[in-house]
Amino acid sequence: MHDDLIARAQTWLAEDPDPDTRAELSKLIEAGDLTELADRFSGTLQFGTAGLRGELGAGPNRMNRSVVIRAAAGLAAHLKATGHTDGLVVIGYDARHKSADFARDTAAVMTGAGLKAAVLPRPLPTPVLAFAIRHLGAVAGVEVTASHNPPRDNGYKVYLGDGSQIVPPADAQIAAQIEAITSLHDVPRPETGWQTLDEAVLDAYLARTDAVLAPTSPRTARTVYTAMHGVGKATLLAAFARAGFPEPALVAEQADPDPDFPTVAFPNPEEPGAMDLAFAKARETSPDLIIANDPDADRCAVAVRQGADWRMLRGDEVGALLAAHLVARGAQGTFAESIVSSSLLGRIAEKANLPYEETLTGFKWIARVDGLRYGYEEALGYCVDPEGVRDKDGITAALLITELASTLKEENRTLLDLLDDLAVEHGLHATDQLSVRVQDLTIIARAMERLRENPPTTLAGLRVTQAEDLTRGTDKLPPTDGLRYTLEGARVIVRPSGTEPKLKCYLEVVIPVKTHKDLPEAHAKANEILAALKQDLSTAAGI
């Protein structure tokens, strides 16, 4: 075992093109650090529908140039095997450690495989890459990003020519092509031959952002904005300036790209503490709303003043507000969301006589809905311009929510007032999440197994009327690792996260509301039930 491990590490070292990871691996081999070597060589980062995502470092179980070159070669082989022998592949990247290197390696591999490659001019938001694929008629796109993961991670997200992320069976087909690569020496990587795109692609994206707004809408809402140390600032400011909104007040400490994300534990607006600096800026400047992007700017978070202070809106609340705004503007087409998002969207669509679809979690599924006009999921992802960007887009979502806040401001109303109206019209749909981050992935597997073997019959004193194991699929959904419980007046979904070491439980309670006067009581009741659901679910899952 010991000799075999060292031999595998030495073979890897001989092929590694990166001096940084070579030095790291040489040290581990010299020190005979078998524990660390076993961790890095015990498996391979698995290529799936989220592409690749993992910790940076040397070895097949980490994100590094060797792993990325293999992934790119596998993607190139898949494209050629499916008839795209000389198509264009567009490559974008964020500002994380090694992102620019991974983008350049991908361009070299595509060029070496006889495909055309074009790289975005600098670190830009993921939605710009998703837009560029459709805009340039590419056969595929790659975004090098780990989105809102911790600083030590990076990732590799693959899109096909329709501009949406890969879904089965493409992921398994690409994985098989990656697996078939025996040596990096077999992968041609010329020094030149690809194109670096100029600003025209960004200008075309920005020109599309105008189209999400109504031509004569008010543009008066004042915002505080944080880019969360990511790549959103320049693109968002340009979009807001074009639209004629007041210039956002920036959270200076988080405005510019920094791969170490020094002010936050996790660069995700949903994580506790991540929005503290934005709240402080808002107390100073009294805007109408706070806007935050995650580091690759495909997600958009919104916070509003409530009483004397500020609070984050849940993704489900923003999802419902944008839907109501689009309905009021006469939008036509299908409204879609993932199964873990609030059922309020279905009520809004039904009342407006619009088609409505539920999909599996992730924009790779939402983006594929026929006739899509608007799609969202509770993890702060919104697709408001599916013809331009078939993915979540934190820039256009920010424009649309600021337009809505401006429209309400003219009527002396706020986003919270509109949420109250929706609760009276459709019932209060209150959502929450129980999310458990683990070091040991077997904890998640055990929790799922425990729930499958002993499904709860009541939660929070409510009877479970239907328990579904989603691995079997349903008449409307393909199989996925998840459990769904329908209760009297509530719903619970439990699933492992696809991108982080987390078990996620999504909770929703629906309380009928007769008038605005009944809202405080409905909120109190909903909070009570949500707290009890969390407690009972933790017990049932043993977490």
Coordinates of C-alpha atoms in Angstrom, one line a residue:
M1 CA 0.0 0.0 0.0
H2 CA 2.8 2.4 1.1
D3 CA 4.9 1.8 -2.0
D4 CA 1.9 1.8 -4.3
L5 CA 0.8 5.2 -2.9
I6 CA 4.3 6.8 -3.3
A7 CA 4.5 5.3 -6.9
R8 CA 1.2 6.9 -7.8
A9 CA 2.2 10.2 -6.3
Q10 CA 5.5 10.1 -8.3
T11 CA 3.8 9.3 -11.6
W12 CA 1.4 12.3 -11.0
L13 CA 4.3 14.5 -10.1
A14 CA 6.2 13.7 -13.3
E15 CA 3.2 15.0 -15.3
D16 CA 2.2 18.0 -13.2
P17 CA 2.6 21.2 -15.3
D18 CA 2.3 23.5 -12.3
P19 CA 5.4 24.5 -10.3
D20 CA 3.3 25.3 -7.2
T21 CA 1.5 21.9 -6.9
R22 CA 4.7 20.1 -7.9
A23 CA 6.6 21.7 -5.0
E24 CA 3.7 20.9 -2.7
L25 CA 3.6 17.2 -3.7
S26 CA 7.4 16.8 -3.7
K27 CA 7.4 18.0 0.0
L28 CA 4.7 15.4 0.9
I29 CA 6.6 12.6 -0.9
E30 CA 9.9 13.6 0.8
A31 CA 8.2 13.8 4.2
G32 CA 6.6 10.4 3.6
D33 CA 3.2 12.0 4.8
L34 CA 1.1 9.0 4.0
T35 CA -2.1 10.3 5.6
E36 CA -2.1 13.4 3.4
L37 CA -1.0 11.5 0.3
A38 CA -3.8 8.9 0.9
D39 CA -6.3 11.8 1.1
R40 CA -5.2 13.3 -2.2
F41 CA -4.8 10.0 -4.0
S42 CA -7.6 7.9 -2.5
G43 CA -10.0 9.0 -5.3
T44 CA -10.6 11.4 -8.1
L45 CA -12.7 14.6 -8.0
Q46 CA -15.9 13.4 -9.6
F47 CA -17.2 15.2 -12.6
G48 CA -20.9 15.5 -12.3
T49 CA -23.8 17.9 -13.3
A50 CA -22.2 20.7 -11.3
G51 CA -18.9 20.0 -13.2
L52 CA -16.0 19.9 -10.7
R53 CA -15.7 21.6 -7.4
G54 CA -13.1 21.1 -4.7
E55 CA -10.2 22.2 -2.6
L56 CA -7.1 23.5 -4.4
G57 CA -4.0 21.4 -4.1
A58 CA -1.9 18.6 -5.7
G59 CA -3.3 15.2 -6.6
P60 CA -6.4 13.7 -8.3
N61 CA -8.7 14.4 -5.4
R62 CA -8.0 18.2 -5.5
M63 CA -8.6 21.1 -8.0
N64 CA -5.4 21.8 -9.9
R65 CA -4.1 22.2 -13.4
S66 CA -3.6 18.5 -14.0
V67 CA -7.2 17.8 -13.1
V68 CA -8.5 20.7 -15.2
I69 CA -6.5 19.7 -18.2
R70 CA -8.0 16.2 -18.0
A71 CA -11.5 17.7 -17.6
A72 CA -11.0 19.9 -20.6
A73 CA -9.7 17.0 -22.7
G74 CA -12.7 14.9 -21.7
L75 CA -15.1 17.7 -22.7
A76 CA -13.3 18.2 -26.0
A77 CA -13.5 14.4 -26.7
H78 CA -17.2 14.5 -25.8
L79 CA -17.9 17.5 -28.1
K80 CA -16.1 15.7 -31.0
A81 CA -17.9 12.4 -30.4
T82 CA -21.2 14.3 -30.6
G83 CA -20.4 15.9 -33.9
H84 CA -19.0 19.2 -32.9
T85 CA -15.6 18.7 -34.5
D86 CA -14.6 22.4 -35.0
G87 CA -17.1 24.3 -32.9
L88 CA -16.4 27.2 -30.6
V89 CA -15.9 26.8 -26.9
V90 CA -16.2 30.0 -24.8
I91 CA -14.3 30.2 -21.5
G92 CA -14.9 32.5 -18.6
Y93 CA -13.3 32.7 -15.1
D94 CA -13.6 34.4 -11.8
A95 CA -10.9 36.0 -9.6
R96 CA -10.2 33.0 -7.3
H97 CA -6.7 31.5 -6.9
K98 CA -5.7 29.7 -10.2
S99 CA -8.9 30.6 -12.1
A100 CA -7.0 32.4 -14.9
D101 CA -4.5 29.4 -15.2
F102 CA -7.4 27.0 -15.4
A103 CA -9.1 29.1 -18.1
R104 CA -5.9 29.3 -20.2
D105 CA -5.3 25.6 -19.9
T106 CA -8.8 24.9 -21.1
A107 CA -8.3 27.2 -24.1
A108 CA -5.0 25.4 -24.9
V109 CA -6.6 21.9 -24.7
M110 CA -9.6 22.9 -26.9
T111 CA -7.2 24.4 -29.5
G112 CA -5.0 21.3 -29.4
A113 CA -8.1 19.2 -30.0
G114 CA -9.0 21.1 -33.2
L115 CA -11.9 23.1 -31.6
K116 CA -12.0 26.9 -31.6
A117 CA -11.6 28.6 -28.2
A118 CA -12.3 32.1 -27.0
V119 CA -11.6 33.4 -23.5
L120 CA -13.5 36.3 -21.9
P121 CA -11.2 39.4 -21.6
R122 CA -10.9 39.3 -17.7
P123 CA -12.6 37.9 -14.6
L124 CA -16.3 38.5 -15.2
P125 CA -19.6 37.4 -13.8
T126 CA -20.8 33.8 -14.7
P127 CA -23.9 35.2 -16.4
V128 CA -21.7 37.0 -18.9
L129 CA -20.2 33.6 -19.9
A130 CA -23.7 32.0 -20.1
F131 CA -24.8 34.9 -22.3
A132 CA -21.7 34.7 -24.5
I133 CA -22.4 31.0 -25.4
R134 CA -25.7 31.9 -27.0
H135 CA -24.6 35.2 -28.4
L136 CA -21.5 33.7 -30.2
G137 CA -23.2 30.5 -31.2
A138 CA -20.7 28.4 -29.3
V139 CA -21.1 24.6 -28.9
A140 CA -20.1 24.7 -25.2
G141 CA -18.9 27.0 -22.5
V142 CA -16.8 26.6 -19.4
E143 CA -16.8 28.9 -16.3
V144 CA -14.0 28.5 -13.9
T145 CA -15.6 29.4 -10.5
A146 CA -16.4 28.0 -7.1
S147 CA -19.2 30.5 -6.8
H148 CA -19.7 31.1 -3.0
N149 CA -17.6 28.2 -1.7
P150 CA -14.7 28.9 0.8
P151 CA -11.5 30.7 -0.4
R152 CA -9.5 27.4 -0.6
D153 CA -11.9 26.0 -3.3
N154 CA -12.2 26.3 -7.0
G155 CA -14.5 24.7 -9.6
Y156 CA -15.3 24.0 -13.2
K157 CA -18.8 24.5 -14.6
V158 CA -19.7 23.2 -18.0
Y159 CA -22.5 24.5 -20.3
L160 CA -23.6 23.1 -23.7
G161 CA -24.5 25.1 -26.8
D162 CA -28.1 26.0 -25.6
G163 CA -26.4 28.1 -22.9
S164 CA -27.6 25.9 -20.0
Q165 CA -25.5 23.8 -17.7
I166 CA -25.1 20.1 -18.4
V167 CA -27.6 17.4 -17.2
P168 CA -27.4 13.6 -17.4
P169 CA -26.4 11.8 -19.5
A170 CA -23.9 14.4 -20.7
D171 CA -22.1 14.5 -17.3
A172 CA -21.5 10.7 -17.3
Q173 CA -20.4 10.8 -21.0
I174 CA -17.9 13.5 -20.3
A175 CA -16.7 11.7 -17.1
A176 CA -16.1 8.6 -19.2
Q177 CA -14.0 10.5 -21.6
I178 CA -12.0 12.0 -18.7
E179 CA -11.5 8.5 -17.3
A180 CA -10.1 7.3 -20.7
I181 CA -7.2 9.8 -20.6
T182 CA -4.2 7.8 -19.5
S183 CA -1.4 10.4 -19.5
L184 CA -1.3 14.2 -19.7
H185 CA 1.5 13.8 -22.2
D186 CA -1.2 12.6 -24.6
V187 CA -3.1 15.9 -24.4
P188 CA -1.8 18.5 -26.9
R189 CA -1.6 22.0 -25.4
P190 CA -0.3 24.5 -27.9
E191 CA 1.0 27.9 -26.6
T192 CA -1.2 30.0 -28.8
G193 CA -4.1 29.7 -31.3
W194 CA -7.1 30.8 -29.2
Q195 CA -8.8 34.1 -29.1
T196 CA -9.1 36.5 -26.2
L197 CA -12.4 38.3 -26.6
D198 CA -12.6 42.1 -26.4
E199 CA -15.1 44.3 -24.6
A200 CA -17.7 43.8 -27.4
V201 CA -19.1 40.7 -25.7
L202 CA -19.6 42.5 -22.4
D203 CA -21.2 45.5 -24.2
A204 CA -23.6 43.1 -25.9
Y205 CA -24.5 41.6 -22.5
L206 CA -25.0 45.0 -21.0
A207 CA -27.2 46.0 -23.9
R208 CA -29.5 43.0 -23.0
T209 CA -29.7 44.0 -19.4
D210 CA -31.7 47.1 -20.4
A211 CA -34.3 44.9 -21.9
V212 CA -35.4 43.4 -18.5
L213 CA -36.7 46.8 -17.5
A214 CA -40.0 48.5 -18.6
P215 CA -39.0 51.4 -20.9
T216 CA -40.8 54.1 -18.8
S217 CA -40.5 52.6 -15.3
P218 CA -39.3 54.9 -12.4
R219 CA -35.6 54.5 -11.6
T220 CA -35.5 56.2 -8.2
A221 CA -34.6 53.5 -5.6
R222 CA -31.3 54.1 -3.8
T223 CA -29.2 51.0 -3.1
V224 CA -26.2 49.8 -1.1
Y225 CA -24.2 47.2 -3.0
T226 CA -21.7 44.6 -2.0
A227 CA -19.8 42.4 -4.5
M228 CA -18.7 40.1 -1.6
H229 CA -15.0 40.3 -2.8
G230 CA -16.1 38.9 -6.1
V231 CA -16.3 40.0 -9.8
G232 CA -19.7 41.7 -9.8
K233 CA -18.9 45.3 -9.1
A234 CA -17.9 46.7 -12.5
T235 CA -20.6 44.9 -14.5
L236 CA -23.4 45.8 -12.0
L237 CA -22.3 49.5 -11.8
A238 CA -22.3 49.7 -15.6
A239 CA -25.7 48.1 -15.8
F240 CA -27.2 50.4 -13.2
A241 CA -25.6 53.5 -14.9
R242 CA -27.1 52.4 -18.3
A243 CA -30.5 52.0 -16.6
G244 CA -30.4 55.4 -15.0
F245 CA -30.6 54.3 -11.4
P246 CA -28.8 56.3 -8.7
E247 CA -25.3 55.0 -8.3
P248 CA -25.2 52.3 -5.6
A249 CA -23.2 53.1 -2.4
L250 CA -20.5 50.5 -2.3
V251 CA -19.4 48.4 0.7
A252 CA -15.8 49.4 0.1
E253 CA -14.2 46.6 2.1
Q254 CA -15.8 44.0 -0.2
A255 CA -16.0 45.9 -3.5
D256 CA -12.9 44.6 -5.3
P257 CA -12.0 41.0 -6.2
D258 CA -9.9 39.3 -3.5
P259 CA -9.5 35.5 -3.6
D260 CA -8.9 35.3 0.1
F261 CA -12.3 36.8 1.0
P262 CA -10.8 38.5 4.1
T263 CA -14.0 39.9 5.7
V264 CA -16.2 36.8 5.6
A265 CA -16.0 33.2 6.8
F266 CA -18.0 32.0 3.7
P267 CA -18.5 34.5 0.8
N268 CA -22.2 33.6 0.6
P269 CA -24.8 36.3 1.4
E270 CA -27.0 33.6 3.1
E271 CA -24.3 32.8 5.7
P272 CA -24.4 34.4 9.1
G273 CA -22.3 37.6 9.3
A274 CA -21.6 37.8 5.5
M275 CA -24.0 40.9 5.3
D276 CA -22.8 42.7 8.4
L277 CA -20.7 45.3 6.6
A278 CA -23.6 45.9 4.1
F279 CA -26.0 46.5 7.0
A280 CA -23.5 48.9 8.6
K281 CA -23.3 50.9 5.3
A282 CA -27.1 51.0 5.1
R283 CA -27.4 52.4 8.6
E284 CA -25.0 55.1 7.5
T285 CA -26.6 55.9 4.1
S286 CA -30.4 55.0 4.6
P287 CA -31.0 53.5 1.1
D288 CA -34.2 51.9 -0.1
L289 CA -32.7 48.4 -0.3
I290 CA -29.4 46.5 -0.1
I291 CA -28.2 44.4 -3.0
A292 CA -25.5 41.7 -2.7
N293 CA -24.0 39.4 -5.3
D294 CA -22.1 36.2 -4.5
P295 CA -18.5 36.2 -5.8
D296 CA -19.3 35.1 -9.4
A297 CA -22.4 37.3 -9.4
D298 CA -24.9 34.7 -10.6
R299 CA -26.9 35.0 -7.3
C300 CA -28.6 38.2 -6.0
A301 CA -29.4 38.8 -2.3
V302 CA -31.7 41.6 -1.2
A303 CA -32.1 43.2 2.3
V304 CA -34.7 45.7 3.4
R305 CA -35.4 48.0 6.3
Q306 CA -37.7 46.4 8.9
G307 CA -38.5 48.6 11.8
A308 CA -35.3 50.1 13.1
D309 CA -32.9 47.7 11.4
W310 CA -32.3 45.7 8.2
R311 CA -33.1 42.1 7.4
M312 CA -32.3 39.8 4.5
L313 CA -35.2 38.7 2.4
R314 CA -35.3 35.0 1.8
G315 CA -34.8 33.8 -1.7
D316 CA -38.4 32.7 -1.8
E317 CA -39.6 36.2 -0.9
V318 CA -37.5 37.8 -3.7
G319 CA -38.7 35.0 -6.0
A320 CA -42.3 35.9 -5.3
L321 CA -41.7 39.7 -5.5
L322 CA -40.1 39.4 -9.0
A323 CA -42.9 37.1 -10.2
A324 CA -45.6 39.5 -9.0
H325 CA -43.7 42.4 -10.7
L326 CA -43.5 40.5 -14.0
V327 CA -47.2 39.5 -13.8
A328 CA -48.1 43.2 -13.2
R329 CA -46.0 44.1 -16.3
G330 CA -48.0 41.6 -18.4
A331 CA -45.2 39.0 -18.8
Q332 CA -46.3 35.9 -20.8
G333 CA -44.7 32.4 -20.8
T334 CA -43.9 29.7 -18.2
F335 CA -43.0 30.4 -14.6
A336 CA -40.7 27.7 -13.2
E337 CA -38.9 26.9 -10.0
S338 CA -37.2 24.0 -8.3
I339 CA -39.1 21.6 -5.9
V340 CA -37.3 23.1 -2.9
S341 CA -38.6 26.6 -3.5
S342 CA -41.9 28.1 -2.2
S343 CA -45.2 26.9 -3.6
L344 CA -46.3 30.5 -3.7
L345 CA -44.9 30.9 -7.3
G346 CA -47.4 28.3 -8.4
R347 CA -50.3 30.3 -6.8
I348 CA -49.2 33.5 -8.5
A349 CA -48.9 31.8 -11.9
E350 CA -52.2 30.1 -11.5
K351 CA -54.0 33.4 -10.7
A352 CA -52.4 35.0 -13.7
N353 CA -53.4 32.1 -16.0
L354 CA -49.7 31.4 -16.7
P355 CA -48.1 27.9 -17.2
Y356 CA -46.1 26.7 -14.2
E357 CA -43.5 24.0 -13.9
E358 CA -41.6 22.4 -11.0
T359 CA -38.1 20.9 -11.6
L360 CA -35.3 19.2 -9.8
T361 CA -32.9 21.5 -7.8
G362 CA -30.5 23.6 -9.9
F363 CA -30.7 26.0 -12.8
K364 CA -29.5 23.2 -15.2
W365 CA -33.1 21.9 -14.8
I366 CA -35.0 25.2 -14.5
A367 CA -33.3 26.6 -17.7
R368 CA -34.6 23.6 -19.7
V369 CA -38.3 24.3 -19.2
D370 CA -40.2 24.9 -22.4
G371 CA -41.3 28.4 -23.0
L372 CA -39.6 29.7 -19.9
R373 CA -40.3 33.3 -19.1
Y374 CA -39.1 33.4 -15.4
G375 CA -37.4 30.9 -13.2
Y376 CA -36.0 31.0 -9.7
E377 CA -34.8 28.9 -6.8
E378 CA -34.6 29.7 -3.1
A379 CA -30.8 29.8 -3.1
L380 CA -30.9 33.4 -4.4
G381 CA -30.9 32.4 -8.1
Y382 CA -33.2 34.2 -10.5
C383 CA -33.5 34.0 -14.3
V384 CA -35.4 37.0 -15.6
D385 CA -34.1 37.1 -19.2
P386 CA -34.1 33.5 -20.4
E387 CA -33.6 34.5 -24.0
G388 CA -30.3 36.2 -23.1
V389 CA -29.0 34.1 -20.2
R390 CA -30.3 30.6 -19.7
D391 CA -29.1 30.5 -16.1
K392 CA -29.4 32.5 -12.9
D393 CA -28.1 36.0 -13.3
G394 CA -27.5 38.2 -10.3
I395 CA -27.0 41.4 -12.4
T396 CA -30.4 41.4 -14.2
A397 CA -32.2 40.2 -11.0
A398 CA -30.7 43.2 -9.2
L399 CA -31.9 45.6 -11.9
L400 CA -35.4 44.1 -11.8
I401 CA -35.8 44.2 -8.0
T402 CA -34.5 47.8 -8.0
E403 CA -37.1 48.7 -10.6
L404 CA -39.8 47.1 -8.4
A405 CA -38.6 49.0 -5.4
S406 CA -38.6 52.2 -7.4
T407 CA -42.2 51.6 -8.6
L408 CA -43.4 50.9 -5.0
K409 CA -41.4 54.0 -3.8
E410 CA -43.5 56.2 -6.1
E411 CA -46.6 54.9 -4.3
N412 CA -45.0 55.4 -0.8
R413 CA -44.8 51.6 -0.4
T414 CA -42.0 49.1 0.1
L415 CA -41.1 45.5 -0.9
L416 CA -42.5 44.4 2.5
D417 CA -45.8 46.0 1.8
L418 CA -46.1 44.0 -1.4
L419 CA -45.1 40.8 0.4
D420 CA -48.0 41.5 2.8
D421 CA -50.4 41.9 -0.1
L422 CA -49.3 38.6 -1.6
A423 CA -49.8 36.8 1.8
V424 CA -53.4 38.2 2.0
E425 CA -54.1 37.2 -1.6
H426 CA -52.5 33.7 -1.6
G427 CA -51.9 32.8 2.1
L428 CA -48.7 33.3 4.0
H429 CA -46.1 31.0 2.6
A430 CA -43.3 31.0 5.2
T431 CA -40.1 29.1 4.4
D432 CA -37.0 28.2 6.4
Q433 CA -34.1 25.8 6.1
L434 CA -32.3 23.5 8.4
S435 CA -28.8 23.2 6.9
V436 CA -26.1 21.0 8.5
R437 CA -22.5 21.4 7.4
V438 CA -20.4 18.3 8.0
Q439 CA -16.7 17.3 7.8
D440 CA -17.6 13.7 7.5
L441 CA -19.9 12.9 4.5
T442 CA -21.0 9.6 6.0
I443 CA -23.1 11.6 8.5
I444 CA -25.3 12.8 5.6
A445 CA -25.6 9.3 4.2
R446 CA -26.6 7.9 7.6
A447 CA -29.2 10.7 8.1
M448 CA -30.8 9.9 4.7
E449 CA -30.8 6.1 5.5
R450 CA -32.3 6.7 8.9
L451 CA -35.2 8.7 7.4
R452 CA -35.8 6.1 4.7
E453 CA -35.9 3.3 7.2
N454 CA -38.1 5.1 9.7
P455 CA -40.1 7.8 7.8
P456 CA -41.8 10.2 10.3
T457 CA -45.6 10.0 10.5
T458 CA -46.0 13.4 12.2
L459 CA -43.8 16.5 12.3
A460 CA -44.5 19.6 14.4
G461 CA -47.8 17.9 15.4
L462 CA -48.9 17.8 11.7
R463 CA -49.8 14.5 10.1
V464 CA -47.5 13.4 7.2
T465 CA -50.1 12.8 4.4
Q466 CA -47.5 11.7 1.9
A467 CA -43.9 10.5 2.1
E468 CA -42.0 10.3 -1.2
D469 CA -38.6 8.9 -1.8
L470 CA -37.4 10.9 -4.8
T471 CA -34.7 8.4 -5.8
R472 CA -37.6 6.6 -7.5
G473 CA -38.6 9.7 -9.5
T474 CA -42.2 10.9 -9.8
D475 CA -44.6 11.2 -12.8
K476 CA -43.1 14.7 -13.3
L477 CA -39.5 14.4 -12.0
P478 CA -36.5 12.2 -12.9
P479 CA -34.9 10.4 -9.9
T480 CA -32.8 12.4 -7.4
D481 CA -31.4 11.7 -4.0
G482 CA -34.1 13.4 -1.8
L483 CA -37.1 12.8 0.4
R484 CA -40.4 14.8 0.3
Y485 CA -43.0 14.9 3.0
T486 CA -46.4 16.5 2.5
L487 CA -48.1 17.5 5.7
E488 CA -51.4 19.2 6.5
G489 CA -50.5 22.9 5.7
A490 CA -46.8 22.3 5.4
R491 CA -44.1 20.6 3.2
V492 CA -40.6 19.3 4.0
I493 CA -37.8 18.2 1.5
V494 CA -34.5 16.7 2.6
R495 CA -31.5 16.3 0.3
P496 CA -27.7 16.3 0.3
S497 CA -26.2 19.5 -1.3
G498 CA -24.8 19.0 -4.8
T499 CA -22.0 21.5 -4.3
E500 CA -21.1 21.6 -0.6
P501 CA -20.7 19.1 2.3
K502 CA -24.1 19.9 3.7
L503 CA -27.4 18.2 4.4
K504 CA -30.3 20.5 3.5
C505 CA -33.8 20.4 4.8
Y506 CA -36.3 22.8 3.2
L507 CA -39.4 23.7 5.2
E508 CA -42.6 25.5 4.1
V509 CA -45.7 26.4 6.1
V510 CA -48.8 27.9 4.5
I511 CA -51.2 29.8 6.7
P512 CA -54.5 31.3 5.3
V513 CA -54.8 35.0 5.9
K514 CA -58.1 36.9 5.7
T515 CA -57.0 40.5 6.1
H516 CA -53.8 42.6 6.7
K517 CA -54.8 42.8 10.4
D518 CA -54.4 39.0 10.7
L519 CA -50.8 39.0 9.4
P520 CA -48.9 39.4 12.7
E521 CA -50.7 36.4 14.2
A522 CA -50.1 34.4 11.0
H523 CA -46.4 35.2 11.1
A524 CA -46.2 34.2 14.8
K525 CA -48.0 30.9 14.1
A526 CA -45.8 30.1 11.0
N527 CA -42.6 30.8 13.0
E528 CA -43.8 28.5 15.8
I529 CA -44.5 25.6 13.3
L530 CA -41.2 26.1 11.4
A531 CA -39.3 26.0 14.7
A532 CA -41.1 22.7 15.7
L533 CA -40.5 21.2 12.2
K534 CA -36.7 21.9 12.6
Q535 CA -36.7 20.3 16.0
D536 CA -38.6 17.2 15.0
L537 CA -36.7 16.8 11.7
S538 CA -33.3 17.0 13.5
T539 CA -34.5 14.2 15.9
A540 CA -35.9 12.0 13.1
A541 CA -32.7 12.4 11.0
G542 CA -30.4 12.0 14.0
I543 CA -28.5 15.2 13.2

